[in-house]
XYZ file of C-alpha atoms in Angstrom:
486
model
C -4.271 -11.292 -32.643
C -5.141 -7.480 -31.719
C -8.110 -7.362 -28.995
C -9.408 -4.062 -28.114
C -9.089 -4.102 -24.099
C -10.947 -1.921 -21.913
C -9.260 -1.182 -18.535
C -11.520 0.265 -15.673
C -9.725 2.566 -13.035
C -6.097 3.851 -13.055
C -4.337 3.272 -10.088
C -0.584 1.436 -10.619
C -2.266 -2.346 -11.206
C -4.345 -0.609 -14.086
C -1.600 1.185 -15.475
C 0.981 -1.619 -15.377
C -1.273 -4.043 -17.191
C -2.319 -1.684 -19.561
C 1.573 -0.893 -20.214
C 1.642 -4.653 -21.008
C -1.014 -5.647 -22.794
C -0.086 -2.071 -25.186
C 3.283 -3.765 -25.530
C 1.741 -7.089 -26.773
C -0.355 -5.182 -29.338
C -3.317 -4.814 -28.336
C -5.748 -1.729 -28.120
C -5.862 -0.782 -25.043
C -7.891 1.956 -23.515
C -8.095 3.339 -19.337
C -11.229 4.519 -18.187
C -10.598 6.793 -14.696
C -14.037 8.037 -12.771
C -11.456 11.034 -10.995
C -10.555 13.851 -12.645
C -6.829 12.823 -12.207
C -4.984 9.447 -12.807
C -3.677 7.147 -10.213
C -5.919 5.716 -8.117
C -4.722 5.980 -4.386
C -1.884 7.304 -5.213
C -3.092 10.824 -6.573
C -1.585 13.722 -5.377
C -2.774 17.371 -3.921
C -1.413 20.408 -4.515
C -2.805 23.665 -2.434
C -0.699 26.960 -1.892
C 2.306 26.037 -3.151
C 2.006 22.816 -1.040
C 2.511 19.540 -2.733
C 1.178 15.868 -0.647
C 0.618 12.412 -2.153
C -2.451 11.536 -1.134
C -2.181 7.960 -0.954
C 1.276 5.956 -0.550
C 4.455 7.683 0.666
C 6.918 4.400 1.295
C 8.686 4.034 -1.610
C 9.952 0.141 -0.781
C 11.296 -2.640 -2.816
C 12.997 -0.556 -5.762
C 13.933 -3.713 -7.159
C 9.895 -4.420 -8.274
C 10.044 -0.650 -10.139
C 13.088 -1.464 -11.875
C 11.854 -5.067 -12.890
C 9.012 -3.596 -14.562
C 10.384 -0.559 -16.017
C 12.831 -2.865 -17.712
C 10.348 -5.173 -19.116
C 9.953 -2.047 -21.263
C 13.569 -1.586 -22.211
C 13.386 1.386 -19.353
C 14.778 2.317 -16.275
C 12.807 4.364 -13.404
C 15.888 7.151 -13.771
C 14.231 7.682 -17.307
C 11.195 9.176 -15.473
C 12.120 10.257 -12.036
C 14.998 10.878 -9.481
C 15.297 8.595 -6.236
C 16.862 9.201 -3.394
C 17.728 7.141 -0.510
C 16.835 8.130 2.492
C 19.405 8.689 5.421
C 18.030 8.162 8.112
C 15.345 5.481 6.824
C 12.505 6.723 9.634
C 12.773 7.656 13.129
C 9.988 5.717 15.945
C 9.107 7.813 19.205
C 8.170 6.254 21.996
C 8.343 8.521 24.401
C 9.507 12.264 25.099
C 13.421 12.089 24.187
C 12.605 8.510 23.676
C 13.245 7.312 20.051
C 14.856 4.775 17.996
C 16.708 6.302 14.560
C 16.923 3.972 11.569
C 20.010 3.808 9.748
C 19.900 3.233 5.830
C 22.088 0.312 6.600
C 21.764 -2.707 8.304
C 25.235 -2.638 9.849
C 24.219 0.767 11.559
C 21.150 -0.839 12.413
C 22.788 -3.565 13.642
C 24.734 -1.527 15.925
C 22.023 0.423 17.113
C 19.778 -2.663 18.200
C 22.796 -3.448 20.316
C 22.906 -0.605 21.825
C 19.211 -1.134 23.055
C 19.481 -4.888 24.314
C 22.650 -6.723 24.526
C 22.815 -9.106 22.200
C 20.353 -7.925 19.383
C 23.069 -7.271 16.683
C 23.911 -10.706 15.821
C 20.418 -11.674 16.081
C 19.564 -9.084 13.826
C 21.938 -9.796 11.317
C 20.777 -13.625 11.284
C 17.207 -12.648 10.848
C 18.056 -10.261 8.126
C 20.041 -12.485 6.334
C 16.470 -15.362 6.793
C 14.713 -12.494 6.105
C 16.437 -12.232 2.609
C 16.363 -15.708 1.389
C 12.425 -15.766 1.818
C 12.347 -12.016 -0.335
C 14.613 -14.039 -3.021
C 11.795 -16.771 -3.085
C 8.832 -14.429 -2.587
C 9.710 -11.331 -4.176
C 11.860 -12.730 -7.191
C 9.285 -15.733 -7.743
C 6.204 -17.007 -5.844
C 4.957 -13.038 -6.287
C 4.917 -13.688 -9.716
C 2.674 -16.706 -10.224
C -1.169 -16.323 -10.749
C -2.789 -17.549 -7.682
C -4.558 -19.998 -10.406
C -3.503 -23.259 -8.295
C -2.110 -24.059 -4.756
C 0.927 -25.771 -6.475
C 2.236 -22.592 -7.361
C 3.550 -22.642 -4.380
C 4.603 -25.903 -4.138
C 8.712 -25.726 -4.791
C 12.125 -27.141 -3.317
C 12.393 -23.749 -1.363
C 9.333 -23.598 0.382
C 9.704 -27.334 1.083
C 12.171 -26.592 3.054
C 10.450 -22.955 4.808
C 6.753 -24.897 5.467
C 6.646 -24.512 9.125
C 7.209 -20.699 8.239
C 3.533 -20.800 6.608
C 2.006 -22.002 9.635
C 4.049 -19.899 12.507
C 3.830 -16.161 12.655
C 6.175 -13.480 12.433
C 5.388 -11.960 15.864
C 6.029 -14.900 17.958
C 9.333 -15.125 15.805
C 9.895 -11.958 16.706
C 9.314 -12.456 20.354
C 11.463 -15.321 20.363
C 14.618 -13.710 19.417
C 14.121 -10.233 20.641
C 13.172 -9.453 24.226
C 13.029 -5.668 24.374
C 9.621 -4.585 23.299
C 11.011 -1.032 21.279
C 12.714 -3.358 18.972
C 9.961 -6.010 19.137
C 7.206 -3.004 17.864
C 10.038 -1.581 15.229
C 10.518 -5.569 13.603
C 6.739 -5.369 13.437
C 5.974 -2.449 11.797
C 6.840 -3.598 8.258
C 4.599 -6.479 8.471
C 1.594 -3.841 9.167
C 1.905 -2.893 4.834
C 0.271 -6.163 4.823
C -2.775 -5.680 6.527
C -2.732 -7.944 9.062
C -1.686 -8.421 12.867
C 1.738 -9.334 13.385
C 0.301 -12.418 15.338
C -2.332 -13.127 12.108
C 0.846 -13.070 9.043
C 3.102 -15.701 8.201
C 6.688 -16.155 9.523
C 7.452 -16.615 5.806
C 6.453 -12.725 5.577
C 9.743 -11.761 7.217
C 11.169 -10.876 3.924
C 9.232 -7.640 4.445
C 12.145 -6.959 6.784
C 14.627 -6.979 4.426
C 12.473 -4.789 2.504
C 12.782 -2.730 5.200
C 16.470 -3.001 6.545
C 17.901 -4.578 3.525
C 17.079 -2.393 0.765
C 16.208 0.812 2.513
C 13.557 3.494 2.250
C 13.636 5.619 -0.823
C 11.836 8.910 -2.085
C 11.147 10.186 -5.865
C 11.564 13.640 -6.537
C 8.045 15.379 -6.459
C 6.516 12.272 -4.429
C 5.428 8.837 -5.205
C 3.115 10.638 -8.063
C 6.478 10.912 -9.810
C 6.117 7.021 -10.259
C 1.878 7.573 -11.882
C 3.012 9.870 -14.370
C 5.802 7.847 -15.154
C 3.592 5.058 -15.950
C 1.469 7.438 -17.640
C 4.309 8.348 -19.847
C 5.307 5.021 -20.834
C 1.526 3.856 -21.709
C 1.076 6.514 -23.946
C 4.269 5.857 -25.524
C 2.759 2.582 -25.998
C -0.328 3.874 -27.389
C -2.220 3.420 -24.298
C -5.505 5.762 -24.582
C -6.504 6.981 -21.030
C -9.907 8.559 -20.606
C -10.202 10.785 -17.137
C -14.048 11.573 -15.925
C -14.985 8.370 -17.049
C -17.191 6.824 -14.482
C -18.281 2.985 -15.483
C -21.927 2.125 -14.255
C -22.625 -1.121 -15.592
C -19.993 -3.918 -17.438
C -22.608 -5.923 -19.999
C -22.212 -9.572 -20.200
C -24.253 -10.918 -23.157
C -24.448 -14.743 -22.880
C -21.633 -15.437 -20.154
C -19.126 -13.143 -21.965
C -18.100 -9.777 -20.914
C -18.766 -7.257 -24.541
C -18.936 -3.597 -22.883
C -18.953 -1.184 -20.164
C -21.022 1.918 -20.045
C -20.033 5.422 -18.550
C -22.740 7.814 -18.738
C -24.726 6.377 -20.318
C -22.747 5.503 -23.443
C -21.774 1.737 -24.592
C -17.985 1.238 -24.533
C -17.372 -2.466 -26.880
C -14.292 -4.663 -26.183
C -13.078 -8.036 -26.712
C -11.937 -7.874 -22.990
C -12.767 -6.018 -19.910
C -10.531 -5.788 -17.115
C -11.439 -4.069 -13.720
C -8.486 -2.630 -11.076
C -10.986 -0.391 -9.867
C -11.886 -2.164 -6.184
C -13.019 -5.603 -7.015
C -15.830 -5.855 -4.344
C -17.435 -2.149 -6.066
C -16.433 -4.018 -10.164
C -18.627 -6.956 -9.165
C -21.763 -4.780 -8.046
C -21.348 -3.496 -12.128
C -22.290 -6.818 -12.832
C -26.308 -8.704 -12.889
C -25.565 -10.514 -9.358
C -26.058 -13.886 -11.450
C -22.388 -12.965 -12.810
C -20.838 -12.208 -9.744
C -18.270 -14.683 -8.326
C -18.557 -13.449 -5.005
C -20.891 -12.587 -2.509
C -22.334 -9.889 0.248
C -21.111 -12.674 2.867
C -17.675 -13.473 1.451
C -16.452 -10.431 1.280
C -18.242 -9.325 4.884
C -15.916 -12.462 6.493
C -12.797 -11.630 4.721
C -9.845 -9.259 6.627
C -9.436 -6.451 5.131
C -6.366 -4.227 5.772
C -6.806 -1.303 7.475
C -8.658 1.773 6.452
C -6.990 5.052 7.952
C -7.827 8.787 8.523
C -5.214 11.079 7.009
C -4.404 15.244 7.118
C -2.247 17.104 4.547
C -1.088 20.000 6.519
C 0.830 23.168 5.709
C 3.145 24.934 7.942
C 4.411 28.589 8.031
C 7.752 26.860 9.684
C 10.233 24.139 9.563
C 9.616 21.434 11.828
C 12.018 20.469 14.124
C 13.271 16.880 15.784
C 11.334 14.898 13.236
C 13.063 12.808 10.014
C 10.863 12.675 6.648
C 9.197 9.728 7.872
C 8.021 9.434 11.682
C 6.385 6.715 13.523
C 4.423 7.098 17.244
C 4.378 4.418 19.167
C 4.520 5.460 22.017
C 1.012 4.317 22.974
C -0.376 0.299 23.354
C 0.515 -1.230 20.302
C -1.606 -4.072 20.672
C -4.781 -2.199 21.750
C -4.685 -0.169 18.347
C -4.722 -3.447 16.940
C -7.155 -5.001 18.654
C -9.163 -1.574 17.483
C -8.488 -2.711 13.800
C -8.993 -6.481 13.847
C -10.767 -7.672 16.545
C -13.356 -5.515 17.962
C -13.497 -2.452 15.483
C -13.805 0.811 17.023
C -12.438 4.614 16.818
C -8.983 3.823 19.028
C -8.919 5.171 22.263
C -5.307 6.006 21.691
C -3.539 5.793 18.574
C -0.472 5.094 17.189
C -0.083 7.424 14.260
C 2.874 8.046 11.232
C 4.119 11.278 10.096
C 5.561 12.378 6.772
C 7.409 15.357 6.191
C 8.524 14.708 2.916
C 9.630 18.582 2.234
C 12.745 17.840 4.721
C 13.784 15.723 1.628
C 12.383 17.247 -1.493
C 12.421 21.167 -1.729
C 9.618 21.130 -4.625
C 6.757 19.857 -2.514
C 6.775 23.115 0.005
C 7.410 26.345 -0.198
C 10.594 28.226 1.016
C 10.960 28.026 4.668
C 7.750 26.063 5.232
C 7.038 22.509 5.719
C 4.354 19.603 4.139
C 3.306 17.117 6.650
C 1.141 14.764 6.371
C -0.151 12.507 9.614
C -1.940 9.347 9.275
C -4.216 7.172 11.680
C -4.335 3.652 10.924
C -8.261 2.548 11.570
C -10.984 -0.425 10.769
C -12.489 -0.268 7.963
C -16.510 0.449 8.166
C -16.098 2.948 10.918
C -18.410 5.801 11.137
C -17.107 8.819 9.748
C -17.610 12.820 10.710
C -15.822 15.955 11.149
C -16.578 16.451 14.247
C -13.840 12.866 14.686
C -11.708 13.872 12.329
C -11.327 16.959 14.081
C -10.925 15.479 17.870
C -8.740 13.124 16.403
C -6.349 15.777 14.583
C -5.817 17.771 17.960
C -5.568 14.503 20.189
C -2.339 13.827 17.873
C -1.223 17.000 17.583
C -0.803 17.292 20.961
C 0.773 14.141 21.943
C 3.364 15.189 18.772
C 4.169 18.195 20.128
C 4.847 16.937 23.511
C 6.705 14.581 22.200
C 8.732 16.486 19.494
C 9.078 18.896 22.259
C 7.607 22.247 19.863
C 4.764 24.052 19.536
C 3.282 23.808 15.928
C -0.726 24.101 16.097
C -0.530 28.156 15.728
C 2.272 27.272 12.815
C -0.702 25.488 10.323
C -1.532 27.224 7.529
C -4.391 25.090 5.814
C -5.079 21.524 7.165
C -6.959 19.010 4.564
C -8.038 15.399 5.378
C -9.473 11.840 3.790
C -10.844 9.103 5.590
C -13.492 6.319 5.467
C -15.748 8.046 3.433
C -13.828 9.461 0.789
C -12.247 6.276 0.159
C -15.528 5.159 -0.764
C -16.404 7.967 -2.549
C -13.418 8.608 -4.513
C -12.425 4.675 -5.399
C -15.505 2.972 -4.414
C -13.516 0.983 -2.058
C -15.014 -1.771 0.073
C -16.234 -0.053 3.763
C -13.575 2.597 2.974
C -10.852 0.015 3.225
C -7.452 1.718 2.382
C -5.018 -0.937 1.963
C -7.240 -4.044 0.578
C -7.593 -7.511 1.415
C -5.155 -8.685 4.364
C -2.412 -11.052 3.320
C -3.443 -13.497 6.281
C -2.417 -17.130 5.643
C -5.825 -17.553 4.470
C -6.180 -14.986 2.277
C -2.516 -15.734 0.297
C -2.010 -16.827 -3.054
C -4.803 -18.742 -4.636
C -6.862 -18.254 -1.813
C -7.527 -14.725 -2.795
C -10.212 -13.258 -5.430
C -8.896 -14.383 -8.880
C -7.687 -12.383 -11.647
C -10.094 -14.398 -13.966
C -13.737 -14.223 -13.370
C -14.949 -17.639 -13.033
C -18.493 -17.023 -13.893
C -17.675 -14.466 -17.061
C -15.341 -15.199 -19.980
C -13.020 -12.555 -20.996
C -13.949 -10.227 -17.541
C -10.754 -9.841 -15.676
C -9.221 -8.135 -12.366
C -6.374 -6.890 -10.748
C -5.249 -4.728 -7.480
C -4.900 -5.107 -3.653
C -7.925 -7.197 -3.105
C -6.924 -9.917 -5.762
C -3.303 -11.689 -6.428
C -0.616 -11.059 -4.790
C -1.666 -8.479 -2.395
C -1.798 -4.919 -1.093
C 0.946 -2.587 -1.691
C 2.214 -0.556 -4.705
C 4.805 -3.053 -5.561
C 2.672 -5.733 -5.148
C 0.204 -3.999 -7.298
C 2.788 -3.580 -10.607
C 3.179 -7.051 -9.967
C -0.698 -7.887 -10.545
C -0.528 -6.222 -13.406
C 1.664 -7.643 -14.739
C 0.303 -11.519 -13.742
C -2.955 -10.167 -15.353
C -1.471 -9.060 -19.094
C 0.029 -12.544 -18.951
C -3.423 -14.441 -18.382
C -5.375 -12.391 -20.389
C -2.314 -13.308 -23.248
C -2.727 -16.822 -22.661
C -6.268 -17.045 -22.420
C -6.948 -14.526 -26.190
């Protein structure tokens, strides 16, 4: 039976169950406070300069093409990928830096090069690595998070220890040299969580990384938003832009409208992906599943200060995507996680996504784009924005050996407080809710509301997790419960 569904917010979960729940017939319209579509992952444009805003990894193509052909689709019907050679580049020092291949036999090669040994480690872990993405990523991802059982099966039977140990002491335990320690790491950091606080089972994040390879879309990862923008309205999907929802009405237990501006929106169902801590505040608090103090003790994933930069020049000894670590590692964390402050020395990642894609910069110039990882909560003024811009700066020109700061042209940024004003995100949180093993699976917000029928949610904070991958993916679980439950 048709049911007119109301989606609230239009980032990829939004769009992917609205793409769904279109397919399956129903009504379906997306209600987006911005003036643009795609939640975090909108883009900026400014003097001939193009940035994504929000994500620039383009991992796991495998998850795009899974839901593109749920549609009878494929994502080279919408955009162009290419596969980047090398995958990143880490500094750690002044002519100090690992390269990643965009294989894992190069990689291989080069880890051997760095401690004796490593290669055939490597290629062991990778190979672990891949079984547990063939059980996560091709399976357990898709479940619910409805029961515990769900992840109850012959194959993680056999990986259960790998639930209770974590990937950095694996790590540690196979690799001694603390360069390829910190670059075995970094994948595990798109989760939101320490190293030493996420699963061993989570190692499938680096095949992700050194299995299937880094890739970019032509224009950016907003390629991939108006892609699903395309194939909702194909669907019939209505989408609704300057449409900020102030209240969802519940009339006795059941969810019947949400209002924007003061105007009553009616549906059969209501389902939020805006960010589910802000969707419950639209609610009387005697309809809210959870409270001030749950969501104050839960880890959330980092939050992160970012600048979208133009230069007059092309920048030199730098690959499209650039990591700096060549600071403490584990005091940045401990920053983050355990006693949250402004870092006194960050690590920081740098995109130059122009080196790849000639449409995103002019001629001759380059887009960069530098981002700080940082706790959620943190106070939030120019005056650090701006003493945190020229404290990386410099270290990236020492380190890059060039002089750029007199090469900027324009220099935007977006940081704790624009995440909450711009997606009403929980203490400006960027990423959403850690994938610690207490926060996996069923342990996580539901998609279902349990104290209002037909009131739904999906997105980083609820099942499976943060990330845009993971995000199409809760879409998708969503459409499937709201199917089964209409």
């Amino acid at each position: 039976m048709t049911k007119k569904i109301n989606i609230i917010g239009s980032g990829f979960s939004s769009l992917a169950a609205a793409c769904y729940l279109a397919k399956a017939g129903n009504e379906v319209t997306v209600y987006e406070k911005n003036e643009t579509i795609g939640g975090r992952a909108r883009q900026l444009k400014k003097d001939g300069f193009t940035f994504d805003i929000g994500p620039t990894w383009y991992w796991m193509p495998d998850v795009f093409e899974r839901f593109f052909s749920d549609f009878g689709k494929k994502p080279s019907d919408y955009y162009e990928l290419t596969k980047l050679s090398p995958a990143y580049q880490v500094y750690f020092g002044i002519n100090d830096f690992v390269t990643i291949a965009d294989n894992l036999s190069e990689i291989c090669n080069t880890f051997e090069t760095i401690e004796k040994g490593s290669g055939k480690k490597l290629d062991k872990f990778i190979k672990e690595a891949q079984n547990n993405y063939d059980i996560a990523i091709k399976d357990l991802v898709y479940r619910p998070g409805v029961s515990p059982m769900e992840l109850v099966t012959l194959e993680t039977a056999k990986k259960i220890n790998q639930f209770f140990g974590n990937i950095s002491k694996d790590i540690r335990r196979k690799f001694k040299n603390k360069k390829l320690v910190q670059i075995l790491e970094f994948p595990v950091l798109f989760l939101g969580a320490k190293p030493s606080d996420t699963p061993s089972f989570y190692s499938f994040m680096n095949f992700a990384d050194f299995g299937l390879g880094t890739w970019h879309p032509k224009n950016g990862m907003y390629s991939v938003i108006l892609a699903m923008e395309k194939l909702a309205l194909e669907l019939g999907v209505s989408i609704q832009t300057n449409s900020s929802v102030e209240k969802i009405v519940v009339e006795n237990g059941t969810a019947k409208a949400i209002i924007i501006n003061g105007e009553k929106f009616e549906a059969d169902i209501i389902l939020s992906g805006a960010d589910y801590h802000h969707s419950e505040t639209l609610l009387d608090e005697k309809y809210r599943a959870y409270s001030e103090k749950y969501w104050d003790k839960k880890t959330f994933a980092p939050s992160s200060l970012l600048f979208y930069v133009g230069f007059d020049k092309k920048i030199q000894n730098v690959e499209h995507h650039s990591l700096f670590f060549d600071v403490d590692f584990d005091a940045h964390a401990s920053d983050i996680y355990d006693f949250p402050k402004w870092p006194d020395e960050p690590l920081f990642y740098a995109s130059f996504p122009s080196k790849t894609d000639d449409n995103v910069a002019p001629n001759g110039k380059e887009a960069g784009i530098f981002l700080i990882p940082l706790a959620p909560g943190l106070k939030d003024t120019e005056f650090l924005r701006d003493r945190y811009f020229d404290k990386i700066i410099s270290r990236f020109e020492k380190l890059t050996q060039q002089e750029i700061k007199n090469s900027i042209i324009f220099r935007e940024s977006f940081c704790v407080n624009d995440f909450i004003k711009d997606y009403n995100s929980y203490k400006g949180n960027a990423y959403g809710l850690a994938n610690t093993l207490l926060q996996t699976a069923f342990l996580r917000p539901k998609l279902k509301s349990k104290k209002v029928k037909n009131l739904y949610f999906t997105g980083q904070l609820t099942v499976p997790g943060p990330g845009v991958p993971p995000s199409l993916i809760s879409g998708k679980l969503v459409s499937e419960l709201i199917q089964k439950n209409s």
